Short mmCIF file of C-alpha atoms and ligand atoms in Angstrom, two decimals:
data_model
loop_
_atom_site.label_atom_id
_atom_site.label_comp_id
_atom_site.label_asym_id
_atom_site.label_seq_id
_atom_site.Cartn_x
_atom_site.Cartn_y
_atom_site.Cartn_z
CA UNK A 134 21.82 38.49 20.79
CA UNK A 135 25.48 39.18 20.86
CA UNK A 136 24.84 42.48 19.20
CA UNK A 137 22.11 43.24 21.75
CA UNK A 138 24.42 42.42 24.63
CA UNK A 139 27.27 44.45 23.23
CA UNK A 140 24.86 47.31 22.51
CA UNK A 141 23.62 47.23 26.09
CA UNK A 142 27.23 46.94 27.31
CA UNK A 143 28.24 49.78 25.08
CA UNK A 144 25.32 51.92 26.34
CA UNK A 145 26.27 51.19 29.93
CA UNK A 146 29.85 51.93 29.17
CA UNK A 147 28.97 55.26 27.53
CA UNK A 148 26.66 56.28 30.42
CA UNK A 149 29.41 55.43 32.91
CA UNK A 150 31.92 57.41 30.88
CA UNK A 151 29.66 60.39 30.48
CA UNK A 152 29.01 60.41 34.27
CA UNK A 153 32.72 60.03 34.93
CA UNK A 154 33.48 62.72 32.38
CA UNK A 155 31.03 65.08 34.10
CA UNK A 156 32.66 64.40 37.47
CA UNK A 157 36.15 64.83 36.03
CA UNK A 158 35.05 68.05 34.34
CA UNK A 159 33.68 69.48 37.62
CA UNK A 160 36.82 68.47 39.50
CA UNK A 161 38.92 70.12 36.81
CA UNK A 162 36.79 73.28 37.00
CA UNK A 163 37.12 73.30 40.77
CA UNK A 164 40.84 72.89 40.51
CA UNK A 165 41.03 75.73 37.97
CA UNK A 166 39.05 78.18 40.07
CA UNK A 167 40.94 77.06 43.15
CA UNK A 168 44.16 77.90 41.41
CA UNK A 169 42.83 81.22 40.10
CA UNK A 170 44.66 84.22 41.51
CA UNK A 171 41.63 86.49 41.17
CA UNK A 172 40.11 88.04 44.31
CA UNK A 173 36.60 86.96 45.32
CA UNK A 174 33.75 89.19 46.53
CA UNK A 175 30.58 88.96 48.62
CA UNK A 176 28.05 91.78 48.73
CA UNK A 177 25.22 92.57 51.10
CA UNK A 178 23.06 95.53 52.10
CA UNK A 179 24.09 97.49 55.19
CA UNK A 180 23.82 101.01 56.61
CA UNK A 181 21.34 101.96 53.91
CA UNK A 182 23.73 101.13 51.09
CA UNK A 183 25.59 98.34 49.33
CA UNK A 184 28.53 96.76 51.14
CA UNK A 185 31.09 94.29 49.89
CA UNK A 186 34.03 92.34 51.18
CA UNK A 187 36.65 91.22 48.67
CA UNK A 188 39.55 88.99 49.61
CA UNK A 189 42.61 87.83 47.70
CA UNK A 190 42.41 84.31 46.25
CA UNK A 191 44.34 82.72 49.14
CA UNK A 192 41.46 83.58 51.54
CA UNK A 193 38.72 82.39 49.18
CA UNK A 194 37.52 79.59 51.47
CA UNK A 195 37.15 81.94 54.42
CA UNK A 196 35.10 84.55 52.56
CA UNK A 197 31.66 83.54 53.97
CA UNK A 198 32.91 83.60 57.56
CA UNK A 199 34.83 86.88 57.06
CA UNK A 200 31.84 88.57 55.39
CA UNK A 201 29.61 87.56 58.29
CA UNK A 202 32.08 89.00 60.80
CA UNK A 203 32.17 92.32 58.87
CA UNK A 204 28.38 92.36 58.53
CA UNK A 205 28.05 91.89 62.28
CA UNK A 206 30.32 94.89 63.00
CA UNK A 207 28.36 97.08 60.58
CA UNK A 208 25.07 96.02 62.17
CA UNK A 209 26.36 96.95 65.62
CA UNK A 210 27.61 100.35 64.44
CA UNK A 211 24.33 101.08 62.69
CA UNK A 212 22.48 100.36 65.94
CA UNK A 213 24.67 102.94 67.69
CA UNK A 214 25.03 105.64 65.05
CA UNK A 215 21.94 105.72 62.85
CA UNK A 216 19.73 108.80 62.95
CA UNK A 217 16.98 106.65 61.41
CA UNK A 218 16.71 104.64 64.63
CA UNK A 219 15.16 106.43 67.56
CA UNK A 220 16.97 104.18 70.05
CA UNK A 221 20.49 104.69 68.63
CA UNK A 222 22.98 106.52 70.87
CA UNK A 223 23.08 109.38 68.36
CA UNK A 224 19.28 109.76 68.34
CA UNK A 225 19.11 109.55 72.13
CA UNK A 226 21.78 112.27 72.38
CA UNK A 227 19.60 114.59 70.30
CA UNK A 228 16.48 113.68 72.28
CA UNK A 229 18.28 114.57 75.54
CA UNK A 230 19.93 117.74 74.12
CA UNK A 231 19.99 120.57 76.66
CA UNK A 232 18.72 118.27 79.41
CA UNK A 233 21.11 115.48 80.34
CA UNK A 234 24.19 113.60 79.09
CA UNK A 235 23.90 110.15 77.52
CA UNK A 236 26.36 107.37 78.20
CA UNK A 237 27.90 106.26 74.93
CA UNK A 238 29.92 103.29 73.67
CA UNK A 239 33.65 103.60 73.00
CA UNK A 240 32.96 103.62 69.24
CA UNK A 241 30.45 106.46 69.46
CA UNK A 242 32.82 108.44 71.62
CA UNK A 243 35.64 107.83 69.16
CA UNK A 244 33.63 108.88 66.11
CA UNK A 245 32.55 112.07 67.87
CA UNK A 246 36.18 112.83 68.75
CA UNK A 247 37.18 112.27 65.13
CA UNK A 248 34.24 114.36 63.88
CA UNK A 249 35.44 117.24 66.06
CA UNK A 250 38.99 116.75 64.80
CA UNK A 251 37.91 116.92 61.15
CA UNK A 252 35.75 119.90 62.03
CA UNK A 253 38.87 121.71 63.29
CA UNK A 254 41.09 120.55 60.43
CA UNK A 255 38.59 121.73 57.84
CA UNK A 256 38.01 125.04 59.61
CA UNK A 257 34.36 124.19 60.14
CA UNK A 258 33.55 123.01 56.60
CA UNK A 259 32.96 119.55 58.02
CA UNK A 260 30.45 119.74 60.85
CA UNK A 261 28.37 116.81 62.10
CA UNK A 262 26.04 119.19 63.94
CA UNK A 263 24.73 120.30 60.52
CA UNK A 264 21.72 117.95 61.04
CA UNK A 265 19.07 120.69 61.63
CA UNK A 266 19.98 122.18 58.24
CA UNK A 267 20.08 118.80 56.50
CA UNK A 268 16.53 118.23 57.77
CA UNK A 269 15.43 121.75 56.79
CA UNK A 270 16.61 121.37 53.20
CA UNK A 271 14.79 118.07 52.92
CA UNK A 272 17.71 115.67 52.69
CA UNK A 273 16.33 113.83 55.68
CA UNK A 274 12.99 112.09 55.56
CA UNK A 275 10.82 114.99 54.38
CA UNK A 276 11.12 116.43 50.87
CA UNK A 277 10.24 120.09 50.33
CA UNK A 278 8.71 122.12 47.52
CA UNK A 279 10.29 125.51 48.08
CA UNK A 280 13.62 126.95 49.22
CA UNK A 281 13.64 127.51 53.02
CA UNK A 282 13.06 130.99 54.39
CA UNK A 283 16.42 132.80 55.03
CA UNK A 284 15.32 133.60 58.61
CA UNK A 285 14.69 129.95 59.33
CA UNK A 286 18.12 129.14 57.86
CA UNK A 287 19.65 131.75 60.22
CA UNK A 288 17.86 130.19 63.20
CA UNK A 289 19.07 126.71 62.32
CA UNK A 290 22.63 127.98 61.79
CA UNK A 291 22.70 128.92 65.47
CA UNK A 292 22.37 125.22 66.27
CA UNK A 293 25.40 124.26 64.17
CA UNK A 294 28.77 124.12 65.93
CA UNK A 295 30.76 120.93 66.38
CA UNK A 296 32.74 122.55 69.23
CA UNK A 297 29.58 122.39 71.37
CA UNK A 298 29.61 118.58 71.43
CA UNK A 299 30.65 117.77 75.01
CA UNK A 300 32.48 114.53 75.73
CA UNK A 301 33.24 113.54 79.28
CA UNK A 302 34.41 110.08 80.27
CA UNK A 303 31.89 107.65 78.87
CA UNK A 304 29.16 110.18 78.21
CA UNK A 305 28.26 112.84 75.68
CA UNK A 306 26.04 115.90 75.81
CA UNK A 307 24.52 118.28 73.26
CA UNK A 308 23.19 121.78 73.97
CA UNK A 309 19.45 122.35 73.52
CA UNK A 310 18.09 122.03 69.98
CA UNK A 311 21.24 120.49 68.55
CA UNK A 312 21.42 117.15 66.75
CA UNK A 313 23.97 115.10 64.86
CA UNK A 314 24.26 113.71 61.34
CA UNK A 315 27.10 111.24 60.84
CA UNK A 316 26.25 110.75 57.15
CA UNK A 317 29.57 112.32 56.12
CA UNK A 318 31.85 110.18 58.32
CA UNK A 319 29.99 107.11 59.63
CA UNK A 320 30.51 104.83 56.64
CA UNK A 321 34.23 105.54 56.56
CA UNK A 322 34.47 104.85 60.28
CA UNK A 323 32.60 101.58 59.74
CA UNK A 324 35.00 100.58 56.94
CA UNK A 325 37.97 101.13 59.27
CA UNK A 326 36.29 98.91 61.87
CA UNK A 327 35.63 96.25 59.22
CA UNK A 328 39.25 96.33 58.06
CA UNK A 329 40.34 95.95 61.70
CA UNK A 330 38.20 92.80 61.94
CA UNK A 331 39.81 91.36 58.80
CA UNK A 332 43.29 92.20 60.02
CA UNK A 333 42.62 90.56 63.39
CA UNK A 334 41.42 87.48 61.53
CA UNK A 335 44.83 87.22 59.88
CA UNK A 336 43.79 88.57 56.46
CA UNK A 337 46.55 90.50 54.72
CA UNK A 338 44.99 91.19 51.32
CA UNK A 339 41.41 92.44 51.10
CA UNK A 340 39.12 95.30 50.17
CA UNK A 341 36.05 96.60 52.00
CA UNK A 342 33.56 98.83 50.20
CA UNK A 343 30.64 100.49 51.93
CA UNK A 344 28.72 102.68 49.50
CA UNK A 345 31.91 103.89 47.80
CA UNK A 346 33.95 104.24 50.99
CA UNK A 347 36.76 101.83 50.28
CA UNK A 348 39.84 100.64 52.14
CA UNK A 349 42.33 98.01 51.07
CA UNK A 350 44.88 95.71 52.62
CA UNK A 351 47.87 94.33 50.69
CA UNK A 352 47.45 93.69 46.99
CA UNK A 353 44.66 92.29 44.82
CA UNK A 354 47.00 89.73 43.32
CA UNK A 355 50.72 89.25 43.78
CA UNK A 356 52.31 92.27 42.09
CA UNK A 357 48.98 93.97 41.33
CA UNK A 358 47.60 96.85 43.40
CA UNK A 359 43.91 97.26 44.10
CA UNK A 360 42.46 99.70 41.57
CA UNK A 361 39.31 101.76 41.98
CA UNK A 362 37.38 103.27 39.05
CA UNK A 363 36.41 106.94 39.37
CA UNK A 364 33.14 107.87 37.69
CA UNK A 365 32.39 111.00 35.77
CA UNK A 366 30.07 113.02 38.05
CA UNK A 367 28.24 114.36 34.99
CA UNK A 368 27.76 110.96 33.35
CA UNK A 369 27.97 108.41 36.11
CA UNK A 370 28.11 105.44 33.74
CA UNK A 371 31.41 106.70 32.32
CA UNK A 372 34.75 106.20 34.04
CA UNK A 373 37.25 109.06 34.20
CA UNK A 374 40.13 106.88 35.24
CA UNK A 375 41.43 104.61 37.97
CA UNK A 376 43.21 105.10 41.28
CA UNK A 377 45.81 102.62 42.48
CA UNK A 378 45.43 102.17 46.21
CA UNK A 379 48.57 101.25 48.15
CA UNK A 380 48.42 98.81 51.10
CA UNK A 381 46.25 100.09 53.95
CA UNK A 382 44.95 103.17 52.12
CA UNK A 383 41.36 104.32 51.71
CA UNK A 384 39.38 106.28 49.13
CA UNK A 385 36.00 108.03 49.16
CA UNK A 386 34.11 110.31 46.83
CA UNK A 387 31.63 113.04 47.65
CA UNK A 388 29.65 113.98 44.62
CA UNK A 389 26.42 115.63 43.69
CA UNK A 390 25.32 112.82 41.38
CA UNK A 391 24.86 110.55 44.35
CA UNK A 392 22.25 112.38 46.38
CA UNK A 393 20.44 115.67 45.88
CA UNK A 394 17.03 117.29 46.27
CA UNK A 395 15.12 119.01 43.53
CA UNK A 396 13.29 122.16 44.59
CA UNK A 397 11.43 124.17 41.97
CA UNK A 398 13.18 122.25 39.16
CA UNK A 399 16.67 123.01 40.54
CA UNK A 400 19.06 120.44 41.93
CA UNK A 401 20.62 121.07 45.32
CA UNK A 402 23.59 119.11 46.59
CA UNK A 403 23.07 117.12 49.80
CA UNK A 404 26.19 118.68 51.30
CA UNK A 405 25.54 121.87 53.25
CA UNK A 406 28.01 124.66 53.78
CA UNK A 407 27.84 125.04 57.60
CA UNK A 408 29.07 128.62 57.28
CA UNK A 409 26.13 129.79 55.17
CA UNK A 410 23.41 127.21 55.79
CA UNK A 411 22.97 126.69 52.03
CA UNK A 412 23.77 123.61 49.92
CA UNK A 413 27.21 123.75 48.31
CA UNK A 414 27.35 125.04 44.75
CA UNK A 415 30.18 124.92 42.27
CA UNK A 416 31.56 121.45 42.97
CA UNK A 417 30.66 118.26 41.14
CA UNK A 418 32.84 115.75 42.96
CA UNK A 419 35.81 115.32 45.27
CA UNK A 420 37.72 112.07 45.68
CA UNK A 421 40.10 111.73 48.61
CA UNK A 422 42.78 109.10 49.22
CA UNK A 423 43.83 108.88 52.83
CA UNK A 424 45.61 106.51 55.26
CA UNK A 425 42.21 105.53 56.72
CA UNK A 426 38.59 105.45 55.61
CA UNK A 427 37.31 107.79 58.34
CA UNK A 428 39.70 110.42 56.98
CA UNK A 429 38.80 109.92 53.33
CA UNK A 430 35.08 110.03 54.14
CA UNK A 431 35.20 113.16 56.33
CA UNK A 432 37.70 114.97 54.12
CA UNK A 433 35.93 114.31 50.83
CA UNK A 434 32.83 115.92 52.36
CA UNK A 435 34.91 118.77 53.79
CA UNK A 436 36.77 119.46 50.53
CA UNK A 437 33.49 119.44 48.63
CA UNK A 438 32.47 122.39 50.83
CA UNK A 439 35.86 124.13 50.64
CA UNK A 440 36.43 123.88 46.89
CA UNK A 441 39.77 123.55 45.08
CA UNK A 442 41.91 126.37 46.51
CA UNK A 443 40.86 126.28 50.17
CA UNK A 444 40.67 122.49 50.04
CA UNK A 445 44.25 122.25 48.79
CA UNK A 446 45.30 124.67 51.53
CA UNK A 447 43.68 122.52 54.26
CA UNK A 448 45.38 119.38 52.94
CA UNK A 449 48.80 120.72 53.83
CA UNK A 450 47.90 119.97 57.48
CA UNK A 451 46.89 116.39 56.66
CA UNK A 452 49.91 114.31 55.67
CA UNK A 453 49.42 111.37 53.34
CA UNK A 454 46.09 112.65 52.08
CA UNK A 455 45.53 113.40 48.39
CA UNK A 456 42.57 114.74 46.45
CA UNK A 457 40.99 114.93 43.01
CA UNK A 458 38.57 117.85 42.61
CA UNK A 459 36.00 118.27 39.86
CA UNK A 460 34.26 121.62 39.65
CA UNK A 461 30.70 121.86 38.42
CA UNK A 462 31.83 123.04 34.98
CA UNK A 463 31.70 121.95 31.40
CA UNK A 464 34.04 120.73 29.94
CA UNK A 465 35.21 118.64 32.86
CA UNK A 466 38.53 119.57 34.52
CA UNK A 467 40.33 117.20 36.88
CA UNK A 468 42.30 119.03 39.55
CA UNK A 469 44.81 116.74 41.23
CA UNK A 470 47.15 117.21 44.18
CA UNK A 471 50.70 116.18 43.19
CA UNK A 472 50.45 112.95 45.19
CA UNK A 473 47.13 112.09 43.56
CA UNK A 474 48.77 112.53 40.16
CA UNK A 475 50.99 109.54 40.97
CA UNK A 476 48.00 107.35 41.94
CA UNK A 477 45.44 108.36 39.31
CA UNK A 478 45.49 107.29 35.66
CA UNK A 479 42.92 108.94 33.41
CA UNK A 480 41.37 107.05 30.51
CA UNK A 481 42.88 108.54 27.30
CA UNK A 482 39.78 110.66 26.59
CA UNK A 483 40.18 112.56 29.87
CA UNK A 484 43.98 112.92 29.88
CA UNK A 485 43.82 116.49 28.47
CA UNK A 486 41.44 117.43 31.35
CA UNK A 487 44.10 116.84 34.02
CA UNK A 488 45.46 119.84 35.95
CA UNK A 489 48.04 119.19 38.68
CA UNK A 490 47.91 121.63 41.59
CA UNK A 491 51.23 123.27 42.24
CA UNK A 492 53.29 121.74 45.05
CA UNK A 493 54.73 125.21 45.69
CA UNK A 494 51.31 126.53 46.63
CA UNK A 495 51.00 123.71 49.15
CA UNK A 496 53.99 124.77 51.25
P1 AMP B 248 29.29 112.27 51.95
O1 AMP B 248 28.45 111.56 50.96
O2 AMP B 248 30.25 111.42 52.71
O3 AMP B 248 29.97 113.47 51.38
O4 AMP B 248 28.34 112.82 53.11
C1 AMP B 248 27.25 113.64 52.84
C2 AMP B 248 26.31 113.56 54.01
O5 AMP B 248 26.91 114.19 55.16
C3 AMP B 248 25.03 114.32 53.78
O6 AMP B 248 24.06 113.50 53.19
C4 AMP B 248 24.65 114.75 55.18
O7 AMP B 248 24.05 113.66 55.85
C5 AMP B 248 26.00 115.01 55.83
N1 AMP B 248 26.48 116.39 55.64
C6 AMP B 248 26.01 117.36 54.81
N2 AMP B 248 26.76 118.48 54.89
C7 AMP B 248 27.75 118.20 55.79
C8 AMP B 248 28.84 118.97 56.32
N3 AMP B 248 29.11 120.20 55.90
N4 AMP B 248 29.62 118.37 57.25
C9 AMP B 248 29.38 117.11 57.69
N5 AMP B 248 28.38 116.35 57.23
C10 AMP B 248 27.58 116.87 56.29
MG1 MG B 249 32.01 111.81 53.56
#
């Protein structure tokens, strides 16, 4: 009897302890992760790609609310800027081209101003009016089976000129036949808007990533910069090295491994040279670090068109902007502006591939 009682008591005691132990264990785990200095991330789909918001450990508890605020901004921008939505301001502008102006939101007006500015800076290599050619080559909704007819390319080229975008007060106008494609600048613009939201919410250390368009605030952990891996454009699962991003800076990559069309067994890059009407050849990838994400997005596309020499030349008019160029050549060569050389660290295997562009040539 005694034994039975003590056995029961012992069993009860053990069950109580094991429950208590489990609770203590969970509390301890919670305390550990709470004390962890590692940043935390939330991802979601937006603007046809993967988006993520990462915040430093001190903002961990606010991550759900901050992510929702960013998601909301991206949703609003997509409604205004998407060419996949017939009721977006950008689609309505094209539908009214040559007939009447469309009243546009402050954000749409701003992105069009910036698009014109990067058009000028890049001497026309970046041109958001390239849409009729993007469609022609089949990077839009319709794939094609043969290379377009040179005469048709010529015709479409006549519709490409960012200087023809008219902005007056709160409205915008496009000449007949013209249309816009913000695929080379829209995500960067959206990242800047997202970072603005985080800043206004009092966040001082965070990272926003929208399909590889990244901007950071502060540091990942006290004393540790945010670092971004750069993939090998020829073998996207391999990393060439990492870029350390200082507070407030942005990075973007334009590369032919991301999107292309195959016509007659040949791969064509999704970036069009607005001067010729043909997809760019000779470049494999360009990564740009810039003081804002709109700049890194637009300029990585522009430098992909311009190539190493002309691209380096254009950068002398854009302070604080650095680039890493990879030509479409084997073995891989990494061409870095001098400023990029201070931010980029190659993995040992690719160290011999580094070439630093001469600062003299930049003057
Ligand atoms: P990204 O991936 O940022 O380099 O942008 C590439 C996208 O920009 C393409 O998929 C097109 O939608 C658009 N695009 C293509 N060529 C140009 C160009 N020369 N200037 C501006 N946008 C372009
Ligand atoms: Mg771009």
